[in-house]
Amino acid sequence: MTDILNRDDIHSVVSKFYSKAMKDEIIGVYFTEIVPLDLTTHISKIVSFWEVMLFGTGDYRGNPMREHFPLNRALAMEQKHFDQWLKLWTETIDVLYEGKNAAEAKTRGMHIANLMAHKMAEATKRGGY
């Protein structure tokens, strides 16, 4: 196996991840019912996000945290949702890649999941943002 080296590799991870996440019993509802995704647009945006995260390049513009608050208001996100997201994210990377960038993608995924879990729990306590 090789490492994640470029945008095409990130695209492979993100595409495979979403194919699993959308069918997942725990988190799939967020992608299929709460906000049905246009996968073509969404995957491109998420690939750009991870390109910035891993390589410092790319054209991602946005605020992932802000974009998730409406989802949380529609159906409160709990720790189990973030745990499942991270499990699927990590498993997807492990099947496809290994190396420094793959490890970094998993570490950053863990940090993102933890931060989002905390922020969404706080938002739920306050009645949303």
PDB file of C-alpha atoms in Angstrom:
ATOM      1  CA  MET A   1       0.000   0.000   0.000  1.00  0.00           C
ATOM      2  CA  THR A   2       1.051   3.558  -0.622  1.00  0.00           C
ATOM      3  CA  ASP A   3       0.441   6.772   1.250  1.00  0.00           C
ATOM      4  CA  ILE A   4      -2.123   9.464   0.451  1.00  0.00           C
ATOM      5  CA  LEU A   5      -0.122  11.580  -1.978  1.00  0.00           C
ATOM      6  CA  ASN A   6      -2.514  13.842  -3.870  1.00  0.00           C
ATOM      7  CA  ARG A   7      -6.060  15.027  -4.499  1.00  0.00           C
ATOM      8  CA  ASP A   8      -6.940  11.836  -6.391  1.00  0.00           C
ATOM      9  CA  ASP A   9      -5.972   9.755  -3.362  1.00  0.00           C
ATOM     10  CA  ILE A  10      -8.077  11.950  -1.086  1.00  0.00           C
ATOM     11  CA  HIS A  11     -10.950  11.574  -3.548  1.00  0.00           C
ATOM     12  CA  SER A  12     -10.648   7.793  -3.258  1.00  0.00           C
ATOM     13  CA  VAL A  13     -10.856   7.947   0.536  1.00  0.00           C
ATOM     14  CA  VAL A  14     -13.746  10.424   0.614  1.00  0.00           C
ATOM     15  CA  SER A  15     -15.762   8.581  -2.051  1.00  0.00           C
ATOM     16  CA  LYS A  16     -15.380   5.213  -0.355  1.00  0.00           C
ATOM     17  CA  PHE A  17     -16.130   6.757   3.038  1.00  0.00           C
ATOM     18  CA  TYR A  18     -19.401   8.323   1.849  1.00  0.00           C
ATOM     19  CA  SER A  19     -20.491   5.141   0.096  1.00  0.00           C
ATOM     20  CA  LYS A  20     -20.288   3.440   3.514  1.00  0.00           C
ATOM     21  CA  ALA A  21     -21.538   6.363   5.621  1.00  0.00           C
ATOM     22  CA  MET A  22     -24.711   6.860   3.601  1.00  0.00           C
ATOM     23  CA  LYS A  23     -25.736   3.241   4.246  1.00  0.00           C
ATOM     24  CA  ASP A  24     -24.672   3.223   7.884  1.00  0.00           C
ATOM     25  CA  GLU A  25     -27.396   2.539  10.469  1.00  0.00           C
ATOM     26  CA  ILE A  26     -26.033   5.105  12.926  1.00  0.00           C
ATOM     27  CA  ILE A  27     -25.030   8.091  10.763  1.00  0.00           C
ATOM     28  CA  GLY A  28     -26.589   7.425   7.372  1.00  0.00           C
ATOM     29  CA  VAL A  29     -29.744   9.362   8.222  1.00  0.00           C
ATOM     30  CA  TYR A  30     -27.783  12.630   8.287  1.00  0.00           C
ATOM     31  CA  PHE A  31     -26.703  12.129   4.675  1.00  0.00           C
ATOM     32  CA  THR A  32     -29.873  10.643   3.244  1.00  0.00           C
ATOM     33  CA  GLU A  33     -32.791  12.170   5.169  1.00  0.00           C
ATOM     34  CA  ILE A  34     -31.753  15.177   7.257  1.00  0.00           C
ATOM     35  CA  VAL A  35     -29.855  16.806   4.383  1.00  0.00           C
ATOM     36  CA  PRO A  36     -29.923  14.579   1.316  1.00  0.00           C
ATOM     37  CA  LEU A  37     -26.532  15.074  -0.273  1.00  0.00           C
ATOM     38  CA  ASP A  38     -25.705  15.888  -3.830  1.00  0.00           C
ATOM     39  CA  LEU A  39     -22.673  13.617  -3.688  1.00  0.00           C
ATOM     40  CA  THR A  40     -20.931  15.120  -6.690  1.00  0.00           C
ATOM     41  CA  THR A  41     -20.865  18.586  -5.153  1.00  0.00           C
ATOM     42  CA  HIS A  42     -20.334  17.434  -1.585  1.00  0.00           C
ATOM     43  CA  ILE A  43     -17.482  15.040  -2.322  1.00  0.00           C
ATOM     44  CA  SER A  44     -15.624  17.703  -4.295  1.00  0.00           C
ATOM     45  CA  LYS A  45     -16.003  20.140  -1.400  1.00  0.00           C
ATOM     46  CA  ILE A  46     -14.845  17.590   1.190  1.00  0.00           C
ATOM     47  CA  VAL A  47     -11.889  16.567  -0.975  1.00  0.00           C
ATOM     48  CA  SER A  48     -10.870  20.231  -1.087  1.00  0.00           C
ATOM     49  CA  PHE A  49     -11.218  20.432   2.705  1.00  0.00           C
ATOM     50  CA  TRP A  50      -8.929  17.432   3.219  1.00  0.00           C
ATOM     51  CA  GLU A  51      -6.492  18.704   0.614  1.00  0.00           C
ATOM     52  CA  VAL A  52      -6.079  21.832   2.743  1.00  0.00           C
ATOM     53  CA  MET A  53      -5.852  19.748   5.945  1.00  0.00           C
ATOM     54  CA  LEU A  54      -3.191  17.380   4.610  1.00  0.00           C
ATOM     55  CA  PHE A  55      -1.222  19.393   2.086  1.00  0.00           C
ATOM     56  CA  GLY A  56      -2.011  23.047   2.740  1.00  0.00           C
ATOM     57  CA  THR A  57      -3.233  23.354  -0.841  1.00  0.00           C
ATOM     58  CA  GLY A  58      -6.663  23.393  -2.395  1.00  0.00           C
ATOM     59  CA  ASP A  59      -9.535  25.782  -2.754  1.00  0.00           C
ATOM     60  CA  TYR A  60     -11.746  24.920   0.233  1.00  0.00           C
ATOM     61  CA  ARG A  61     -13.823  27.820   1.475  1.00  0.00           C
ATOM     62  CA  GLY A  62     -16.253  27.344   4.300  1.00  0.00           C
ATOM     63  CA  ASN A  63     -16.780  26.654   7.947  1.00  0.00           C
ATOM     64  CA  PRO A  64     -17.470  22.958   8.585  1.00  0.00           C
ATOM     65  CA  MET A  65     -18.616  23.602  12.137  1.00  0.00           C
ATOM     66  CA  ARG A  66     -21.202  26.182  11.115  1.00  0.00           C
ATOM     67  CA  GLU A  67     -22.502  23.904   8.379  1.00  0.00           C
ATOM     68  CA  HIS A  68     -23.223  21.125  10.880  1.00  0.00           C
ATOM     69  CA  PHE A  69     -25.293  23.153  13.359  1.00  0.00           C
ATOM     70  CA  PRO A  70     -28.468  22.923  11.216  1.00  0.00           C
ATOM     71  CA  LEU A  71     -28.053  19.139  11.114  1.00  0.00           C
ATOM     72  CA  ASN A  72     -27.700  19.095  14.874  1.00  0.00           C
ATOM     73  CA  ARG A  73     -30.872  21.165  15.266  1.00  0.00           C
ATOM     74  CA  ALA A  74     -32.789  18.754  13.027  1.00  0.00           C
ATOM     75  CA  LEU A  75     -31.532  15.654  14.853  1.00  0.00           C
ATOM     76  CA  ALA A  76     -29.165  16.102  17.777  1.00  0.00           C
ATOM     77  CA  MET A  77     -25.763  14.613  17.096  1.00  0.00           C
ATOM     78  CA  GLU A  78     -24.507  12.478  19.954  1.00  0.00           C
ATOM     79  CA  GLN A  79     -21.112  11.036  20.798  1.00  0.00           C
ATOM     80  CA  LYS A  80     -22.136   7.746  19.143  1.00  0.00           C
ATOM     81  CA  HIS A  81     -22.524   9.565  15.813  1.00  0.00           C
ATOM     82  CA  PHE A  82     -19.032  11.010  15.959  1.00  0.00           C
ATOM     83  CA  ASP A  83     -17.583   7.703  17.138  1.00  0.00           C
ATOM     84  CA  GLN A  84     -19.161   5.966  14.156  1.00  0.00           C
ATOM     85  CA  TRP A  85     -18.000   8.669  11.738  1.00  0.00           C
ATOM     86  CA  LEU A  86     -14.447   8.273  13.040  1.00  0.00           C
ATOM     87  CA  LYS A  87     -14.635   4.470  12.891  1.00  0.00           C
ATOM     88  CA  LEU A  88     -15.737   4.536   9.247  1.00  0.00           C
ATOM     89  CA  TRP A  89     -13.191   7.241   8.371  1.00  0.00           C
ATOM     90  CA  THR A  90     -10.330   5.302   9.966  1.00  0.00           C
ATOM     91  CA  GLU A  91     -11.371   1.964   8.473  1.00  0.00           C
ATOM     92  CA  THR A  92     -11.625   3.516   5.016  1.00  0.00           C
ATOM     93  CA  ILE A  93      -8.131   4.972   5.202  1.00  0.00           C
ATOM     94  CA  ASP A  94      -6.685   1.739   6.603  1.00  0.00           C
ATOM     95  CA  VAL A  95      -8.086  -0.294   3.701  1.00  0.00           C
ATOM     96  CA  LEU A  96      -6.678   2.041   1.058  1.00  0.00           C
ATOM     97  CA  TYR A  97      -3.505   3.704   2.358  1.00  0.00           C
ATOM     98  CA  GLU A  98      -0.710   3.667   4.883  1.00  0.00           C
ATOM     99  CA  GLY A  99       2.016   6.138   5.690  1.00  0.00           C
ATOM    100  CA  LYS A 100       2.557   9.576   7.165  1.00  0.00           C
ATOM    101  CA  ASN A 101      -0.314  11.339   5.380  1.00  0.00           C
ATOM    102  CA  ALA A 102      -2.716   8.474   6.035  1.00  0.00           C
ATOM    103  CA  ALA A 103      -1.837   8.627   9.735  1.00  0.00           C
ATOM    104  CA  GLU A 104      -2.272  12.405   9.684  1.00  0.00           C
ATOM    105  CA  ALA A 105      -5.708  12.074   8.065  1.00  0.00           C
ATOM    106  CA  LYS A 106      -6.765   9.690  10.837  1.00  0.00           C
ATOM    107  CA  THR A 107      -5.356  11.936  13.570  1.00  0.00           C
ATOM    108  CA  ARG A 108      -7.008  15.028  12.136  1.00  0.00           C
ATOM    109  CA  GLY A 109     -10.237  13.085  11.758  1.00  0.00           C
ATOM    110  CA  MET A 110     -10.081  12.191  15.442  1.00  0.00           C
ATOM    111  CA  HIS A 111      -9.518  15.828  16.418  1.00  0.00           C
ATOM    112  CA  ILE A 112     -12.349  17.009  14.162  1.00  0.00           C
ATOM    113  CA  ALA A 113     -14.740  14.377  15.533  1.00  0.00           C
ATOM    114  CA  ASN A 114     -13.876  15.292  19.126  1.00  0.00           C
ATOM    115  CA  LEU A 115     -14.223  19.028  18.536  1.00  0.00           C
ATOM    116  CA  MET A 116     -17.503  18.645  16.670  1.00  0.00           C
ATOM    117  CA  ALA A 117     -18.900  16.308  19.333  1.00  0.00           C
ATOM    118  CA  HIS A 118     -18.089  18.895  21.989  1.00  0.00           C
ATOM    119  CA  LYS A 119     -19.492  21.836  20.005  1.00  0.00           C
ATOM    120  CA  MET A 120     -22.684  20.004  19.045  1.00  0.00           C
ATOM    121  CA  ALA A 121     -23.273  18.865  22.641  1.00  0.00           C
ATOM    122  CA  GLU A 122     -22.893  22.472  23.806  1.00  0.00           C
ATOM    123  CA  ALA A 123     -25.242  23.679  21.068  1.00  0.00           C
ATOM    124  CA  THR A 124     -27.829  21.072  22.050  1.00  0.00           C
ATOM    125  CA  LYS A 125     -27.657  22.166  25.699  1.00  0.00           C
ATOM    126  CA  ARG A 126     -28.241  25.783  24.647  1.00  0.00           C
ATOM    127  CA  GLY A 127     -30.999  24.958  22.215  1.00  0.00           C
ATOM    128  CA  GLY A 128     -28.835  25.174  19.076  1.00  0.00           C
ATOM    129  CA  TYR A 129     -26.952  27.978  17.400  1.00  0.00           C
TER     130      TYR A 129
END
